[in-house]
Coordinates of C-alpha atoms and ligand atoms in Angstrom, one line a residue:
X214 CA 0.0 0.0 0.0
X215 CA 2.7 2.5 1.0
X216 CA 4.5 1.9 -2.3
X217 CA 1.3 3.1 -4.0
X218 CA 0.6 6.1 -1.7
X219 CA 4.0 7.7 -2.3
X220 CA 3.8 8.1 -6.1
X221 CA 0.2 9.3 -5.8
X222 CA 1.4 12.1 -3.5
X223 CA 4.2 12.9 -5.9
X224 CA 1.7 13.1 -8.8
X225 CA -0.7 15.3 -6.8
X226 CA 2.1 17.6 -5.6
X227 CA 3.5 18.1 -9.1
X228 CA 0.1 19.0 -10.5
X229 CA -1.1 21.2 -7.7
X230 CA 2.2 23.1 -7.5
X231 CA 2.3 23.7 -11.2
X232 CA -1.3 25.0 -11.0
X233 CA -0.2 27.6 -8.5
X234 CA 2.8 28.6 -10.7
X235 CA 0.5 28.9 -13.7
X236 CA -1.8 31.2 -11.7
X237 CA 1.2 33.3 -10.5
X238 CA 2.3 33.9 -14.1
X239 CA -1.1 34.3 -15.8
X240 CA -3.7 34.8 -13.1
X241 CA -6.8 32.7 -13.9
X242 CA -9.8 34.8 -14.7
X243 CA -13.3 33.9 -15.8
X244 CA -14.3 36.8 -18.1
X245 CA -13.5 37.3 -21.8
X246 CA -11.6 34.8 -23.9
X247 CA -8.2 33.3 -23.2
X248 CA -5.5 34.8 -25.5
X249 CA -3.4 32.5 -27.7
X250 CA -0.3 33.3 -25.6
X251 CA -2.2 32.1 -22.5
X252 CA -3.4 28.9 -24.3
X253 CA 0.1 28.1 -25.3
X254 CA 1.3 28.7 -21.8
X255 CA -1.4 26.5 -20.2
X256 CA -0.5 23.8 -22.8
X257 CA 3.1 24.0 -21.7
X258 CA 2.3 23.8 -18.0
X259 CA -0.1 20.9 -18.4
X260 CA 2.5 19.1 -20.6
X261 CA 5.1 19.5 -17.9
X262 CA 2.7 18.3 -15.3
X263 CA 1.8 15.2 -17.4
X264 CA 5.5 14.3 -18.0
X265 CA 6.2 14.8 -14.3
X266 CA 3.4 12.3 -13.5
X267 CA 4.7 9.8 -16.0
X268 CA 8.1 9.8 -14.4
X269 CA 6.6 8.8 -11.1
X270 CA 4.0 6.1 -12.2
X271 CA 1.7 4.8 -9.5
X272 CA 1.9 1.2 -10.6
X273 CA 2.7 -1.0 -13.5
X274 CA 0.9 -4.2 -14.4
X275 CA 3.1 -6.1 -16.7
X276 CA 4.1 -3.5 -19.3
X277 CA 1.3 -1.0 -18.6
X278 CA 1.9 2.2 -16.6
X279 CA -0.6 4.1 -14.5
X280 CA -0.3 7.6 -13.3
X281 CA -2.4 10.8 -13.1
X282 CA -1.3 12.4 -16.4
X283 CA -4.8 12.6 -17.8
X284 CA -5.9 15.0 -15.0
X285 CA -3.9 18.0 -16.2
X286 CA -4.9 17.0 -19.8
X287 CA -8.7 17.0 -19.1
X288 CA -8.6 20.0 -16.8
X289 CA -6.6 22.2 -19.2
X290 CA -8.9 21.2 -22.1
X291 CA -12.0 21.9 -20.1
X292 CA -10.8 25.3 -19.1
X293 CA -8.8 26.5 -22.1
X294 CA -9.9 24.4 -25.1
X295 CA -8.4 22.4 -27.8
X296 CA -5.0 24.2 -28.2
X297 CA -3.5 23.4 -24.7
X298 CA -5.3 20.0 -24.8
X299 CA -3.7 19.0 -28.1
X300 CA -0.3 20.2 -27.0
X301 CA -0.5 18.2 -23.8
X302 CA -1.9 15.1 -25.6
X303 CA 0.9 15.2 -28.2
X304 CA 3.5 15.4 -25.4
X305 CA 1.9 12.5 -23.5
X306 CA 1.6 10.3 -26.6
X307 CA 5.2 11.0 -27.6
X308 CA 6.5 10.3 -24.1
X309 CA 4.4 7.2 -23.8
X310 CA 5.5 5.8 -27.2
X311 CA 9.2 6.4 -26.3
X312 CA 8.7 4.4 -23.0
X313 CA 7.5 1.6 -25.2
X314 CA 6.0 -1.7 -24.2
X315 CA 3.2 -3.8 -25.7
X316 CA 0.4 -1.6 -24.1
X317 CA 1.8 1.8 -25.3
X318 CA -0.9 2.2 -27.8
X319 CA -3.6 1.7 -25.1
X320 CA -2.0 4.7 -23.4
X321 CA -2.4 6.6 -26.7
X322 CA -6.0 5.6 -27.0
X323 CA -6.8 6.7 -23.4
X324 CA -5.1 10.0 -24.1
X325 CA -7.2 10.6 -27.2
X326 CA -10.4 9.7 -25.3
X327 CA -9.4 12.1 -22.5
X328 CA -8.8 14.9 -25.0
X329 CA -12.1 14.2 -26.8
X330 CA -14.1 14.2 -23.6
X331 CA -12.4 17.4 -22.3
X332 CA -13.1 19.2 -25.6
X333 CA -16.7 17.9 -25.8
X334 CA -17.5 19.3 -22.4
X335 CA -15.3 22.4 -22.6
X336 CA -18.1 24.8 -23.8
X337 CA -20.7 23.6 -21.3
X338 CA -18.1 23.7 -18.5
X339 CA -17.1 27.3 -19.2
X340 CA -20.7 28.4 -19.5
X341 CA -21.8 26.7 -16.3
X342 CA -22.3 28.7 -13.1
X343 CA -21.6 25.6 -11.0
X344 CA -18.6 24.0 -12.7
X345 CA -18.6 20.8 -10.7
X346 CA -21.8 19.6 -12.5
X347 CA -20.4 19.3 -16.0
X348 CA -17.1 18.4 -14.4
X349 CA -18.7 15.4 -12.7
X350 CA -20.4 14.2 -16.0
X351 CA -17.1 14.5 -18.0
X352 CA -15.2 12.7 -15.2
X353 CA -17.7 9.9 -15.0
X354 CA -17.8 9.4 -18.8
X355 CA -14.0 9.2 -18.8
X356 CA -14.1 6.6 -16.0
X357 CA -16.5 4.4 -18.0
X358 CA -14.5 4.5 -21.2
X359 CA -11.3 4.0 -19.3
X360 CA -12.5 0.9 -17.6
X361 CA -14.0 -0.4 -20.9
X362 CA -10.7 0.1 -22.8
X363 CA -8.8 -1.6 -20.0
X364 CA -11.3 -4.5 -19.9
X365 CA -11.1 -5.1 -23.6
X366 CA -7.4 -4.6 -24.2
X367 CA -5.5 -5.3 -21.0
X368 CA -7.6 -7.8 -19.0
X369 CA -9.5 -7.2 -15.8
X370 CA -7.1 -5.8 -13.3
X371 CA -7.3 -6.4 -9.5
X372 CA -10.2 -4.5 -7.9
X373 CA -7.8 -3.0 -5.3
X374 CA -6.1 -1.3 -8.3
X375 CA -9.3 0.3 -9.7
X376 CA -10.2 1.5 -6.2
X377 CA -6.9 3.2 -5.5
X378 CA -6.4 4.5 -9.0
X379 CA -9.8 6.0 -9.6
X380 CA -10.1 7.3 -6.0
X381 CA -6.9 9.3 -6.4
X382 CA -7.8 10.3 -9.9
X383 CA -11.2 11.8 -8.8
X384 CA -9.8 13.4 -5.7
X385 CA -7.2 15.2 -7.6
X386 CA -9.6 16.0 -10.5
X387 CA -12.2 17.7 -8.2
X388 CA -9.5 19.3 -6.0
X389 CA -8.1 20.9 -9.1
X390 CA -11.5 22.2 -10.4
X391 CA -12.3 23.6 -7.0
X392 CA -8.8 25.1 -6.6
X393 CA -8.9 26.8 -10.0
X394 CA -12.4 28.2 -9.2
X395 CA -11.2 29.4 -5.9
X396 CA -8.2 31.1 -7.5
X397 CA -10.4 32.8 -10.1
X398 CA -12.5 34.1 -7.3
X399 CA -9.5 35.3 -5.2
X400 CA -8.1 37.1 -8.3
X401 CA -11.4 38.9 -8.8
X402 CA -11.6 39.8 -5.1
X403 CA -8.1 41.2 -5.3
X404 CA -9.0 43.4 -8.2
X405 CA -12.1 44.5 -6.4
X406 CA -10.2 45.3 -3.2
X407 CA -7.8 47.5 -5.1
X408 CA -10.9 49.1 -6.7
X409 CA -12.7 49.6 -3.5
X410 CA -9.7 51.1 -1.9
X411 CA -9.6 53.7 -4.6
X412 CA -13.3 54.1 -4.4
X413 CA -13.4 54.7 -0.7
X414 CA -11.0 57.6 -1.1
X415 CA -13.0 58.8 -4.1
X416 CA -16.3 58.4 -2.1
X417 CA -15.1 60.5 0.8
X418 CA -13.8 63.1 -1.6
X419 CA -17.0 63.0 -3.6
X420 CA -19.2 63.3 -0.5
X421 CA -17.3 66.4 0.8
X422 CA -17.1 68.1 -2.6
X423 CA -20.8 67.4 -3.2
X424 CA -21.6 69.0 0.1
X425 CA -19.4 72.0 -0.5
X426 CA -20.8 72.5 -4.0
X427 CA -24.5 71.7 -3.4
X428 CA -25.0 74.4 -0.7
X429 CA -23.9 77.4 -2.8
X430 CA -25.7 75.9 -5.8
X431 CA -29.0 75.9 -3.8
X432 CA -28.4 79.4 -2.6
X433 CA -27.7 80.7 -6.2
X434 CA -30.7 78.8 -7.6
X435 CA -33.0 80.3 -5.0
X436 CA -31.7 83.8 -5.6
X437 CA -32.0 83.6 -9.3
X438 CA -35.6 82.4 -9.0
X439 CA -36.4 85.2 -6.6
X440 CA -34.7 87.9 -8.7
X441 CA -36.3 86.7 -12.0
X442 CA -39.7 87.0 -10.4
X443 CA -39.2 90.5 -9.1
X444 CA -37.1 92.2 -11.8
X445 CA -38.0 94.4 -14.7
X446 CA -34.8 93.5 -16.5
X447 CA -35.9 91.6 -19.6
X448 CA -32.6 89.9 -20.1
X449 CA -32.5 88.4 -16.7
X450 CA -36.1 87.2 -17.1
X451 CA -35.3 85.6 -20.4
X452 CA -32.1 83.8 -19.2
X453 CA -33.2 82.8 -15.7
X454 CA -34.9 79.5 -16.8
X455 CA -31.7 78.4 -18.6
X456 CA -29.5 79.3 -15.6
X457 CA -31.9 77.3 -13.3
X458 CA -31.9 74.3 -15.7
X459 CA -28.1 74.2 -15.8
X460 CA -27.9 74.4 -12.0
X461 CA -30.3 71.5 -11.8
X462 CA -28.2 69.5 -14.2
X463 CA -25.1 70.1 -12.1
X464 CA -27.0 68.9 -9.1
X465 CA -28.1 65.8 -10.9
X466 CA -24.5 65.0 -11.9
X467 CA -23.4 65.2 -8.3
X468 CA -26.3 63.0 -7.1
X469 CA -25.6 60.4 -9.8
X470 CA -22.0 60.3 -8.8
X471 CA -22.8 59.9 -5.1
X472 CA -25.2 57.0 -5.9
X473 CA -22.4 55.4 -7.8
X474 CA -19.9 55.5 -4.9
X475 CA -22.5 54.6 -2.3
X476 CA -24.0 51.4 -3.6
X477 CA -27.6 50.7 -2.4
X478 CA -28.7 47.4 -0.7
X479 CA -29.7 44.5 -3.0
X480 CA -33.3 43.2 -2.8
X481 CA -33.7 40.0 -4.8
X482 CA -37.2 39.5 -6.3
X483 CA -38.8 37.6 -9.2
X484 CA -38.4 40.0 -12.1
X485 CA -39.8 39.8 -15.6
X486 CA -36.8 40.2 -17.9
X487 CA -39.0 41.2 -20.9
X488 CA -40.5 44.0 -19.0
X489 CA -37.2 45.3 -17.8
X490 CA -35.8 45.2 -21.3
X491 CA -38.8 47.1 -22.6
X492 CA -38.5 49.8 -19.9
X493 CA -34.8 50.3 -20.6
X494 CA -35.3 50.4 -24.4
X495 CA -37.9 53.2 -23.8
X496 CA -35.5 55.0 -21.5
X497 CA -32.5 54.9 -23.8
X498 CA -34.3 55.5 -27.1
X499 CA -33.7 59.3 -27.1
X500 CA -29.9 58.7 -26.6
X501 CA -30.0 56.0 -29.3
X502 CA -31.8 58.2 -31.8
X503 CA -29.4 61.0 -31.2
X504 CA -26.5 58.6 -32.1
X505 CA -28.4 57.1 -35.1
X506 CA -28.6 53.8 -33.3
X507 CA -31.6 51.5 -33.4
X508 CA -32.3 49.4 -30.3
X509 CA -34.2 46.2 -31.1
X510 CA -35.6 44.3 -28.2
X511 CA -36.2 40.7 -29.5
X512 CA -37.1 38.7 -26.5
X513 CA -39.0 35.6 -27.5
X514 CA -41.0 35.3 -24.3
X515 CA -41.4 36.2 -20.7
X516 CA -38.6 35.1 -18.3
X517 CA -38.8 35.4 -14.6
X518 CA -35.3 35.9 -13.1
X519 CA -34.1 36.3 -9.6
X520 CA -32.7 39.8 -9.5
X521 CA -33.0 43.3 -8.0
X522 CA -34.9 45.1 -10.8
X523 CA -33.5 48.5 -10.0
X524 CA -29.9 47.3 -10.1
X525 CA -30.5 45.1 -13.1
X526 CA -31.8 48.1 -15.0
X527 CA -28.7 50.1 -13.9
X528 CA -26.5 47.2 -15.3
X529 CA -28.4 47.0 -18.6
X530 CA -28.3 50.8 -19.0
X531 CA -24.5 50.7 -18.6
X532 CA -24.1 47.8 -21.1
X533 CA -26.4 49.3 -23.7
X534 CA -24.9 52.8 -23.4
X535 CA -21.5 51.2 -24.1
X536 CA -23.0 49.6 -27.2
X537 CA -24.3 53.0 -28.3
X538 CA -21.0 54.7 -27.6
X539 CA -19.2 52.1 -29.6
X540 CA -21.4 52.6 -32.6
X541 CA -20.1 55.9 -33.9
X542 CA -22.0 56.9 -37.0
X543 CA -24.9 54.6 -36.3
X544 CA -25.7 50.9 -35.9
X545 CA -28.0 48.4 -34.3
X546 CA -28.2 47.0 -30.9
X547 CA -30.2 43.8 -30.6
X548 CA -31.3 42.4 -27.3
X549 CA -32.2 38.7 -27.4
X550 CA -32.8 35.9 -24.9
X551 CA -31.4 32.4 -25.1
X552 CA -32.0 29.4 -22.8
X553 CA -29.1 27.0 -22.5
X554 CA -29.6 25.4 -19.1
X555 CA -32.6 24.7 -16.9
X556 CA -31.7 27.1 -14.1
X557 CA -30.3 30.1 -16.1
X558 CA -31.3 32.4 -18.9
X559 CA -29.0 34.4 -21.1
X560 CA -29.7 38.0 -22.2
X561 CA -27.5 38.8 -25.2
X562 CA -26.8 42.5 -26.0
X563 CA -25.3 42.6 -29.4
X564 CA -24.0 45.8 -31.1
X565 CA -22.5 46.5 -34.5
X566 CA -20.0 49.0 -33.1
X567 CA -16.2 49.2 -33.3
X568 CA -15.6 46.0 -31.3
X569 CA -12.6 45.1 -29.2
X570 CA -9.4 43.0 -29.5
X571 CA -8.9 40.0 -27.2
X572 CA -6.6 42.1 -25.0
X573 CA -9.1 44.9 -24.7
X574 CA -11.8 42.4 -23.7
X575 CA -9.6 41.2 -20.9
X576 CA -9.4 44.7 -19.5
X577 CA -13.2 45.5 -19.6
X578 CA -14.5 45.7 -16.0
X579 CA -11.1 46.7 -14.6
X580 CA -11.4 49.7 -12.4
X581 CA -10.9 53.0 -14.3
X582 CA -10.2 51.2 -17.6
X583 CA -11.6 53.4 -20.3
X584 CA -10.8 54.3 -23.9
X585 CA -13.1 57.3 -24.0
X586 CA -12.0 60.9 -23.4
X587 CA -15.0 61.5 -21.2
X588 CA -15.3 57.9 -19.8
X589 CA -15.0 57.0 -16.2
X590 CA -14.2 53.3 -16.6
X591 CA -16.6 52.5 -13.8
X592 CA -19.7 51.4 -15.6
X593 CA -18.7 47.8 -16.4
X594 CA -16.9 47.4 -13.1
X595 CA -20.1 48.2 -11.2
X596 CA -22.2 46.1 -13.6
X597 CA -19.9 43.0 -13.1
X598 CA -20.2 43.3 -9.4
X599 CA -23.9 43.8 -9.3
X600 CA -24.6 40.9 -11.7
X601 CA -22.2 38.7 -9.6
X602 CA -24.1 39.6 -6.4
X603 CA -27.3 38.5 -8.2
X604 CA -25.5 35.1 -8.7
X605 CA -25.2 35.7 -12.4
X606 CA -22.3 36.1 -14.7
X607 CA -21.2 38.3 -17.7
X608 CA -19.0 37.4 -20.6
X609 CA -17.9 39.2 -23.8
X610 CA -17.5 38.1 -27.4
X611 CA -16.0 40.8 -29.6
X612 CA -14.5 41.2 -33.0
X613 CA -12.7 44.5 -33.9
X614 CA -14.7 46.5 -36.6
X615 CA -17.6 44.0 -36.4
X616 CA -19.2 44.5 -33.0
X617 CA -19.6 43.1 -29.5
X618 CA -22.0 40.8 -27.8
X619 CA -22.4 40.8 -24.1
X620 CA -23.9 37.7 -22.5
X621 CA -25.6 38.4 -19.2
X622 CA -26.4 35.0 -17.5
X623 CA -29.1 35.3 -14.8
X624 CA -30.5 32.6 -12.5
X625 CA -34.2 31.7 -13.3
X626 CA -36.7 32.4 -10.4
X627 CA -37.4 29.1 -8.7
X628 CA -41.0 29.7 -7.7
X629 CA -42.4 31.0 -10.9
X630 CA -44.4 34.0 -9.8
X631 CA -43.8 37.6 -10.3
X632 CA -43.4 39.6 -7.1
Ligands
ADP789 P1 -16.6 53.9 -19.9 O1 -17.9 53.6 -20.7 O2 -16.8 55.1 -19.0 O3 -15.4 54.0 -20.8 P2 -16.9 51.2 -19.0 O4 -16.5 50.5 -17.8 O5 -18.4 51.3 -19.3 O6 -16.4 52.7 -18.9 O7 -16.2 50.6 -20.3 C1 -14.8 50.4 -20.3 C2 -14.3 50.3 -21.7 O8 -14.6 49.1 -22.3 C3 -14.8 51.4 -22.7 O9 -14.1 52.6 -22.6 C4 -14.6 50.7 -24.0 O10 -13.3 50.8 -24.5 C5 -14.8 49.2 -23.7 N1 -16.1 48.7 -24.0 C6 -17.1 48.4 -23.2 N2 -18.2 47.9 -23.9 C7 -17.9 48.0 -25.2 C8 -18.6 47.7 -26.4 N3 -19.9 47.3 -26.4 N4 -18.0 47.9 -27.6 C9 -16.7 48.3 -27.6 N5 -16.0 48.6 -26.5 C10 -16.6 48.5 -25.3
MG790 MG1 -19.7 52.9 -20.0

């Protein structure tokens, strides 16, 4: 037994430590796509992990070798797709063939099966809010096929072996999925902490400036109103409404800014998505018309989602405004729904604007990231946080010069009644 435990621990240590190293160099994140450079890097790291495991096999039955090399292969493919998966598979196949033995090709077959399963579940895995569910299905399928291949080609091995091997395989496999998920969350929290640090200074400044400015503004507004009613000066009478309007506008800017830095409390209710989208379309249509943009709400039916309607509206306004601002010289913004899983619904906001490169997509949502001269770089940051608090998620697909689609995934209300 002890002779089995030792290599298992070595395999686990190799894979876990390489996962941490990968995260140090390219912090894992959940939003946007993974760039080609990152994919190649993840391919390299998973290949090193797989070779490391192969050098410390758990056990050999005749000329077969068993180790946990398929774990980094499946996990890298699930998270980052075919490129790192193929790199890792080729390295495994090459190494296995160079070790030789009559069962080398069984190893090749199992590697190809692992790659195929990882790739088949990769999309579902990345779209899922709870990653362990598709992870479990993919892992189980791999287990079935693995046992089948061994049974057909190698003979039935001692039960003790199956137990030890698959127990360590699954422990490591789930540990890794949980670990990567945790790392993604920690990375997000870190970004947010930095942001909140900046925001709290900003918030204090904003509050004091707002106070200092609002008081004289109110006095001036009152005086202008008073003077314009009691004067015989035509010019003052004529211009007073404009002055008052401008003062009110300044006041509104200050209030908006204050509400931004002092987020309100979230109240989750069952909200009709179609109604929210229609309200927002109505609200934003003057801005859209002004920019020659057409907003097309194309929701196929009513969806009840668990959300805070006020905050959801704020999020959609931010996202649609970005779409309008990206469509210089006109365009279309379509808002569709799509149902992929039983417990979530996707709202897709697609614009025909200037789009973004992969690198730019990675930066969306970072505090103060903006490419606009009058931008604040806070809109998407706040939207990401609010949607996450509603247990939803946001992802971006964008092509430069073609447009952007933002996918807002929201949890469906469990008791199907509108509140
Ligand atoms: P702001 O709108 O103040 O710049 P945001 O956080 O809303 O701040 O957006 C950050 C940046 O992300 C924008 O400056 C823009 O470069 C980019 N961006 C966001 N949405 C889109 C989009 N739909 N199309 C193109 N670029 C976008
Ligand atoms: Mg914006």
